[in-house]
Structures are given as C-alpha cells and as structure tokens.
CSV table of C-alpha atoms in Angstrom, one decimal:
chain,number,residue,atom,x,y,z
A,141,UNK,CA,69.5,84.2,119.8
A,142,UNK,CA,66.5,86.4,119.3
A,143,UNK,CA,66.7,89.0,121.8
A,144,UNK,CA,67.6,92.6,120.8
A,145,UNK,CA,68.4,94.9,123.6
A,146,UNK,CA,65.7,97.6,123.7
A,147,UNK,CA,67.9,100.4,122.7
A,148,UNK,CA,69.1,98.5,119.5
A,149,UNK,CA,66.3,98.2,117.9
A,150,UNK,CA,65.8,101.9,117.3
A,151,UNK,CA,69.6,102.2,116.3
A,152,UNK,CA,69.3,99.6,113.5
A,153,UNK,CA,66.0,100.7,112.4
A,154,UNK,CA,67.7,103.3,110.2
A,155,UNK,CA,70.5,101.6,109.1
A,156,UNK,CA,68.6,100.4,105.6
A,157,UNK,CA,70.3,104.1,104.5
A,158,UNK,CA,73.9,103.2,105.9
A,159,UNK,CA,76.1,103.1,102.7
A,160,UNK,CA,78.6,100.6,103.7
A,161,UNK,CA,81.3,100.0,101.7
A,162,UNK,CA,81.3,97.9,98.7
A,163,UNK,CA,82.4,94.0,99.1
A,164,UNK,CA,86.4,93.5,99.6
A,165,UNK,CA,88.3,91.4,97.1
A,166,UNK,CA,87.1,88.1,98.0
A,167,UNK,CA,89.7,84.9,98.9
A,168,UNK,CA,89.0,81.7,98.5
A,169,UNK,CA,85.4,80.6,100.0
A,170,UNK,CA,84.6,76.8,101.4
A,171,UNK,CA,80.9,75.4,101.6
A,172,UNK,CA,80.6,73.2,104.7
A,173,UNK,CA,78.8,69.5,104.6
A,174,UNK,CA,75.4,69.3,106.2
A,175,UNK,CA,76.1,69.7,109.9
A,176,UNK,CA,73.8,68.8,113.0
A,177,UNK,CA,72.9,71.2,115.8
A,178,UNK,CA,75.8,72.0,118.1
A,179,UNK,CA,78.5,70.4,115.8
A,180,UNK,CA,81.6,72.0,115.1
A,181,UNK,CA,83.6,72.1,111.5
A,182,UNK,CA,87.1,73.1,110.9
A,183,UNK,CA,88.6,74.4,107.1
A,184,UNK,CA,91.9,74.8,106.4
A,185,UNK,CA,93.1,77.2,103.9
A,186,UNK,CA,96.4,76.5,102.5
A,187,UNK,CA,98.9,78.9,100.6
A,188,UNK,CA,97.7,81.7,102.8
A,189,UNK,CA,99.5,84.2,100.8
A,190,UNK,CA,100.3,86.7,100.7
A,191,UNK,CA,102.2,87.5,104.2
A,192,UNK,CA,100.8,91.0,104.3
A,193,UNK,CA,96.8,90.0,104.5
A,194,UNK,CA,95.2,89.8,107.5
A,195,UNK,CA,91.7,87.8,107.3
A,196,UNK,CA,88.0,88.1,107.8
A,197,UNK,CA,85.6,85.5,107.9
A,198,UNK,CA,82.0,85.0,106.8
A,199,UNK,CA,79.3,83.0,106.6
A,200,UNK,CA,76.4,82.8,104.1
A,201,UNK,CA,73.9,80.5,106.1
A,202,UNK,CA,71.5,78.1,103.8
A,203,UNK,CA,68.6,75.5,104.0
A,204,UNK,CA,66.8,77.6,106.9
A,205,UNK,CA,62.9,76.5,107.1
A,206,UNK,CA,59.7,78.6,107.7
A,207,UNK,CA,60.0,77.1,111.1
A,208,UNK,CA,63.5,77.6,112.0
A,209,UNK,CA,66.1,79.6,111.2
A,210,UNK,CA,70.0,78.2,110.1
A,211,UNK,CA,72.4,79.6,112.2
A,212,UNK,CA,75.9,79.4,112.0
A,213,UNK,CA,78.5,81.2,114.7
A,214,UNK,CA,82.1,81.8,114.3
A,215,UNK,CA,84.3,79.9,116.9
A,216,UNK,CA,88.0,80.5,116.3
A,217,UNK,CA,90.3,81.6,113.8
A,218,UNK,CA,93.9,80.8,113.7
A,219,UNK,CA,97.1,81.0,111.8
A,220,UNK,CA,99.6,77.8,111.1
A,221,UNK,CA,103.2,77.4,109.8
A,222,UNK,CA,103.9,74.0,109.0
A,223,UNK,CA,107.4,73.1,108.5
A,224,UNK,CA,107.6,71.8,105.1
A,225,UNK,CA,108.3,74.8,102.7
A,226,UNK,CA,107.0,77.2,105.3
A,227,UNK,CA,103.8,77.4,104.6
A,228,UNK,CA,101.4,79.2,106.5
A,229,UNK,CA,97.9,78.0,106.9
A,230,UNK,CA,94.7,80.0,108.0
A,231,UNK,CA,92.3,77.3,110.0
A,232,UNK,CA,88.5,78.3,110.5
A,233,UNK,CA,86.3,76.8,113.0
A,234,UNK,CA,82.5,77.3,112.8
A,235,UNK,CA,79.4,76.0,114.7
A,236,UNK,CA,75.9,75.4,114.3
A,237,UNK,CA,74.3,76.7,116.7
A,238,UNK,CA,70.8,76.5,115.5
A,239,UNK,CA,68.0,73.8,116.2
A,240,UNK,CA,68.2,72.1,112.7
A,241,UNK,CA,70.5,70.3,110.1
A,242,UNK,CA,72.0,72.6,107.8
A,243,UNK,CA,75.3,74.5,106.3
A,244,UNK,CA,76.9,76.9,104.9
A,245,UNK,CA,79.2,78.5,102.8
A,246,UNK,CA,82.6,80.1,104.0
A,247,UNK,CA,84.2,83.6,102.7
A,248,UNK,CA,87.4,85.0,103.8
A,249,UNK,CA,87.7,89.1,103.2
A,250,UNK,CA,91.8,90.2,102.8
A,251,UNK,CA,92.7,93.2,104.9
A,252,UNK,CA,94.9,95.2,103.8
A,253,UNK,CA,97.5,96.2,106.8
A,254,UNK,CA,98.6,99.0,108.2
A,255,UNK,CA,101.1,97.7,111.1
A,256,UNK,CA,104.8,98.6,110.9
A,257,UNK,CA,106.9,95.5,109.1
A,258,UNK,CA,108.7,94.8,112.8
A,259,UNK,CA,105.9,94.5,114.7
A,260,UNK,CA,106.3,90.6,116.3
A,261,UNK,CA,104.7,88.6,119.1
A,262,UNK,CA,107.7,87.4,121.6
A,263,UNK,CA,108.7,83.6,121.7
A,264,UNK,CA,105.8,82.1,123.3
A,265,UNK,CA,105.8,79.1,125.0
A,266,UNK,CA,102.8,76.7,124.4
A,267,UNK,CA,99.5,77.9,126.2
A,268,UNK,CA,101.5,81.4,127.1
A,269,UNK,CA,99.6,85.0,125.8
A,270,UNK,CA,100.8,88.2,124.8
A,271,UNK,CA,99.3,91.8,124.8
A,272,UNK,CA,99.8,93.8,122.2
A,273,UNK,CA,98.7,97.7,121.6
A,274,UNK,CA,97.9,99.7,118.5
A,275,UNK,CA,97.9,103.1,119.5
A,276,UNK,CA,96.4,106.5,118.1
A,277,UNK,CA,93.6,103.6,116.6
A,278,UNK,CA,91.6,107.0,114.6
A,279,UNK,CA,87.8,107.3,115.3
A,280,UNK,CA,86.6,105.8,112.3
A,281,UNK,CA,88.6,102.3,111.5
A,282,UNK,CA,87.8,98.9,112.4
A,283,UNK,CA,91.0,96.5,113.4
A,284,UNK,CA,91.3,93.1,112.2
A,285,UNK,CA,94.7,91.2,113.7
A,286,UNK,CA,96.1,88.7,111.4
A,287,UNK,CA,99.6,86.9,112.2
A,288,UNK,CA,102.6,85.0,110.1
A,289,UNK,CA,103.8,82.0,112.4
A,290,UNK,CA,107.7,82.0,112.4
A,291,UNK,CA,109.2,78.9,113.9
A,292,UNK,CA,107.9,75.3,112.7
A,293,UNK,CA,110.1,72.4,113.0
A,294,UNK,CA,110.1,69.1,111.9
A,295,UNK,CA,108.4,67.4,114.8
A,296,UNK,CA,105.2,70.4,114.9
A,297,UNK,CA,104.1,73.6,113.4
A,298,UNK,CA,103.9,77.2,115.0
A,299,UNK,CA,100.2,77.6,115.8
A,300,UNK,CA,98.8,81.5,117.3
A,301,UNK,CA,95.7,82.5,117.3
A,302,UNK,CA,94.0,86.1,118.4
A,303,UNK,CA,92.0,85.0,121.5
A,304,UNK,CA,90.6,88.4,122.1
A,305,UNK,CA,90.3,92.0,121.3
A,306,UNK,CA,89.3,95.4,122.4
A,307,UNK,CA,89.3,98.7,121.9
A,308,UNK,CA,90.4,101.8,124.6
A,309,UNK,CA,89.2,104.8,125.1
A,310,UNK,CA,91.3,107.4,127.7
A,311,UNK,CA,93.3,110.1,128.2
A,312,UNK,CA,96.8,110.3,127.4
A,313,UNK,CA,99.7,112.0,128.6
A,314,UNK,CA,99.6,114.9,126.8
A,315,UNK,CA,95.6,115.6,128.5
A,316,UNK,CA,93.8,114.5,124.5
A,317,UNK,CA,91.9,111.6,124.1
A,318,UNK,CA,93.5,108.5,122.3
A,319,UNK,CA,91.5,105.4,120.8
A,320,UNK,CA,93.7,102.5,121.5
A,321,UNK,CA,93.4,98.6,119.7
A,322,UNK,CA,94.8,96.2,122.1
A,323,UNK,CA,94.2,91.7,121.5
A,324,UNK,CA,95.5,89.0,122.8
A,325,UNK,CA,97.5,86.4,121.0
A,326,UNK,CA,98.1,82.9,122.2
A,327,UNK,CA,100.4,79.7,121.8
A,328,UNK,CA,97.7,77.3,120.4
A,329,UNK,CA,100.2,75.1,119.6
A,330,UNK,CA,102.8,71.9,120.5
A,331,UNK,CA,106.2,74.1,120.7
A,332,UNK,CA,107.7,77.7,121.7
A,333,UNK,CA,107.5,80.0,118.6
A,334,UNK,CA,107.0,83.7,117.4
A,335,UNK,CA,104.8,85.4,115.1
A,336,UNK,CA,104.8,89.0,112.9
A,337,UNK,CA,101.8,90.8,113.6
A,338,UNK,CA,99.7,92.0,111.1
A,339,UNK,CA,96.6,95.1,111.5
A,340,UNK,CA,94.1,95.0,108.8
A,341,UNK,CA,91.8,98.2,108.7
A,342,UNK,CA,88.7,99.4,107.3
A,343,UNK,CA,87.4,102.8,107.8
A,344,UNK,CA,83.4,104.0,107.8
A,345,UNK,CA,82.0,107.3,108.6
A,346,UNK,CA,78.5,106.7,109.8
A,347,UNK,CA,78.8,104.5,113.1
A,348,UNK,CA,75.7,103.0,114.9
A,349,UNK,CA,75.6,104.7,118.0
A,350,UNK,CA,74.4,102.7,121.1
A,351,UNK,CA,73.4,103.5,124.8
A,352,UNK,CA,75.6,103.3,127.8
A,353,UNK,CA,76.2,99.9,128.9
A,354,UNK,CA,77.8,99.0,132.6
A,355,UNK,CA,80.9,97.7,133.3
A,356,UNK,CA,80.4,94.1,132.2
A,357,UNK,CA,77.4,94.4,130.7
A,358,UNK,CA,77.3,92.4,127.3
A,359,UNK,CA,75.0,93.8,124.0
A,360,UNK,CA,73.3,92.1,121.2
A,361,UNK,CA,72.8,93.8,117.4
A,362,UNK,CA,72.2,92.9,114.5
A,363,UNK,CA,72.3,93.7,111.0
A,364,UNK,CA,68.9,92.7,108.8
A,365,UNK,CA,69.5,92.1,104.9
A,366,UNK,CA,73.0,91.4,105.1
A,367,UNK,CA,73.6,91.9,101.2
A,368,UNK,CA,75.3,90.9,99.4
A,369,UNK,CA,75.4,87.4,100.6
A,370,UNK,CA,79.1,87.2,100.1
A,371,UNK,CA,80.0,90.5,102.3
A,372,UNK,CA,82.2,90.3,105.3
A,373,UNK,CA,81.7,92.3,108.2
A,374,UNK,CA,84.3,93.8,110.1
A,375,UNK,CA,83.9,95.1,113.7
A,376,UNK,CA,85.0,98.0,115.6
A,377,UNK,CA,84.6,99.8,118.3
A,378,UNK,CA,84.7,103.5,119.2
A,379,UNK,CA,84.2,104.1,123.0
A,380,UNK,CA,82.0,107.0,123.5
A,381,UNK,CA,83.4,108.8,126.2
A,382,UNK,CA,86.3,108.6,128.4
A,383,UNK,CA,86.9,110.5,132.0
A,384,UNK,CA,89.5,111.0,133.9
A,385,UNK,CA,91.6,108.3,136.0
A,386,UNK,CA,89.1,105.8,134.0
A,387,UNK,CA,88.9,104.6,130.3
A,388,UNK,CA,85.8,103.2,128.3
A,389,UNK,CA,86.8,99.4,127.2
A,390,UNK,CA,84.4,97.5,124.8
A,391,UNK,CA,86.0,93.9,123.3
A,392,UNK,CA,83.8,92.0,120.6
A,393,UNK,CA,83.0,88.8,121.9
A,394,UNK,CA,80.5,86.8,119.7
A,395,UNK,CA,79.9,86.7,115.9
A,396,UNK,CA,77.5,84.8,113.9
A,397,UNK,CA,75.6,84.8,110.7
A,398,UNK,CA,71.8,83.3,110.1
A,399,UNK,CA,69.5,82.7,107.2
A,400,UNK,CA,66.1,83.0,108.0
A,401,UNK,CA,62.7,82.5,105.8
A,402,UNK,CA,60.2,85.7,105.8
A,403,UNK,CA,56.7,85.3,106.2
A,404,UNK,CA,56.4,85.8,102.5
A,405,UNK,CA,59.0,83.2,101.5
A,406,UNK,CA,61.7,84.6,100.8
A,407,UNK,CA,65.5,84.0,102.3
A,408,UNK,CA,67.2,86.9,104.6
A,409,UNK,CA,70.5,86.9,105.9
A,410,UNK,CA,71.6,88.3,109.1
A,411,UNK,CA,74.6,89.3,110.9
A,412,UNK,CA,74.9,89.3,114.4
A,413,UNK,CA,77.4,90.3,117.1
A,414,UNK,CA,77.9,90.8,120.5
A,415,UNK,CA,80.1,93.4,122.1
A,416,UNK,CA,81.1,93.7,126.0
A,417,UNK,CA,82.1,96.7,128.6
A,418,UNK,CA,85.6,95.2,129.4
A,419,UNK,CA,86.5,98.3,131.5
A,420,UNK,CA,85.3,100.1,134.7
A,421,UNK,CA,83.5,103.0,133.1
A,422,UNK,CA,79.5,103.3,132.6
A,423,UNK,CA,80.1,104.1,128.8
A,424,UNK,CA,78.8,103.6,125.4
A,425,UNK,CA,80.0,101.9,122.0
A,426,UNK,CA,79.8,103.4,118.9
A,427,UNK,CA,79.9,100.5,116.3
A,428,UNK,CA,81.9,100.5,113.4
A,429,UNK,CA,81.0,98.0,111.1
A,430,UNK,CA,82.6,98.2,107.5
C-alpha cells in the first residue's frame, strides 16, 4: 500500500499549494466499531433525501500506531428502495485493509446534480448491467453517479449499484475532441427494477498531471495532509490526449483513506486512489480531484 509510482511523487510534491475547494455541506457521518484486519462493515443510511443528491463517501481513519498505519478502503456503495413508504436507502461498505485493529469514522459529501430529470436506467433484471454516457463531460469537472431505485415490492427492494466508471477521451463527429463520463450500473438485487440516474459534479482548475501509462497499466497517488479530516474527495479524470481511430480511457478503480503517525507524533491523514488505462491508447491522466 506504500508504493508510489516514480512519476507521482514529483506530481504531488507541489500540491501543498493546490487550493482545493472548501469542504461540501456534510450529510450525516457514522463511526465504525473496532474492526480486525481484512473485515468488512456495512452502514445504512436511511431517509436518503433528498432525490436530487448524488453521494460521496469518506473516511477519517483513527487509532493508527507508530508502528502501523490504520487503513481503511472503500468497497461498494449502493442505493436501496425498500417498499414500505418508498424509501430509498444509501448502503456503504468499507474494509480494513491494514495489519491492525482499528476504525473509523464515515462522511457522506451531497453532490449537487447536473443530469437531465429523464435520465433512467432500463428494467434490469437481477445480475443484468447497463452502460450509460454523459457526453460533452467539460475538462475541468469530476462525475459522481448517484441513482433513485424505482420499483420495490412487497416481497424485496430495488437494489443498483455503480460498479464502475470512466472517463473518454476522442474525437467526435464533427473532428473536435469530446471528454465523455460513461459507468456501469448493476441489478444488485432479488427482483427486475429501474432507476433515475443522478450526475453529481465538482469542478477544479489546477489538475495533477501524470505520465503516460499503457493500456492496462494501473497508477497509485496519493494525497498527504488530507485536511480537513472531514473532506471528501471526489475523482476525475481528464485523458490527456486522444488520436485518431483511438480514444484515451482511464476508470478509477481503488479508493482508500489511512491515518498514519509521523516520526514526531503527530496523526496525518491520507487519501489514496488508484486509476487504470481502460482503453487502447498509450495516454496520460490528468487528475481532477475536488
């Protein structure tokens, strides 16, 4: 969980002078129990209102020791109508993946969306995916999906979940290039159902700006002094370069938060992430973290 890639560490040695935005409004936060290494823990956040919030997730490690740090990764996040007044849930799923006993305490950022009111999943059976597309995706904004479960029934809710995302680089018809969003949503649950589709967006100016990476190739960063302690990340992409008859494809694929203990005592937080070429292109990502 250590290992930087070589050409991150000069990216993020400069990012102390970043001026990220300031924290979102936060939602409701959870603190975990005390939870062993390689355990998992699920929250469930009832009421998730309103419908037009999509949501972020945090973590705010504690109890690491000089010796080890306490680290805490980010396994699933999914949305739930139940049936009984239609209420849709947001469920969280963390993990420690560190070598000692510790926890930590949850935040959920709202999103503000920008998605059209009719964008919808179609019926999915259980276990079935869907693709969806955001197009013309700006240069500057990262995407957050969120979704509103439509079709509970007595017997079992609507369960979908955003199994993956990425972000497009190419050319489009008219010759321009065109930053595209595109995720995955799947069926997670016990009957067919839909879902409305909700885009949260943040926008920064100052992205960190990596070296190429292969197709397939998967890169490590990480953000140092990841203040305030209740600050959400949220991840985008910007392909560096498209060419023609190929486009430059990088999906986000691991996120997780650690506490650590300097050498002079004191507690740091960290953020890390990993991002992978999903495409065909030797390209770069630009990372947009708000």
């Amino acid at each position: 969980m250590r290992v930087l890639r070589y050409f991150v560490v000069a990216v993020l040695a400069g990012t102390a002078a970043l001026a990220l935005p300031a924290p979102a409004h936060a939602a409701p936060s959870w603190t975990s129990p005390l939870i062993a290494p390689g355990v998992s823990h699920t929250f469930t956040w009832n009421n998730a209102n309103p419908l037009n919030i999509a949501y972020e997730v945090g973590l705010n490690p504690q109890l690491a020791t000089p010796e080890a740090p306490c680290e805490f990764e980010i396994m699933r996040v999914w949305y739930v109508q139940q049936y009984q007044g239609l209420e849709r849930q947001l469920k969280v799923t963390i993990k420690n993946i560190g070598a000692i006993f510790c926890y930590t305490v949850v935040w959920l950022r709202e999103m503000p969306t920008i998605a059209p009111a009719n964008w919808y999943t179609p019926v999915l059976k259980p276990g079935e995916i869907s693709t969806h597309t955001w197009n013309n995706a700006g240069l500057t904004s990262s995407h957050i999906p969120g979704l509103v479960p439509m079709g509970a029934t007595s017997s079992a809710p609507c369960q979908l979940e955003v199994i993956s995302r990425w972000d497009v680089l190419h050319y489009d018809e008219a010759g321009g290039v065109e930053r595209e969003f595109k995720f995955k949503v799947a069926n997670v649950g016990a009957i067919s159902c839909m879902g409305a589709i909700l885009l949260g967006s943040s926008s920064i100016n100052l992205p960190w700006i990596a070296n190429m990476m292969a197709p397939g190739e998967v890169g490590t960063f990480a953000r140092n002094n990841a203040n305030p302690l209740d600050k959400v990340y949220a991840i985008g992409i910007k392909p560096s370069h498209t060419q023609s008859g190929f486009s430059c494809e990088f999906g986000v694929q691991r996120r997780w938060y650690l506490q650590r203990i300097n050498l002079d005592g004191t507690p740091e937080r960290e953020f890390w992430f990993t991002v992978k070429n999903v495409g065909n292109l030797l390209c770069g990502p630009n990372i947009l973290l708000t």
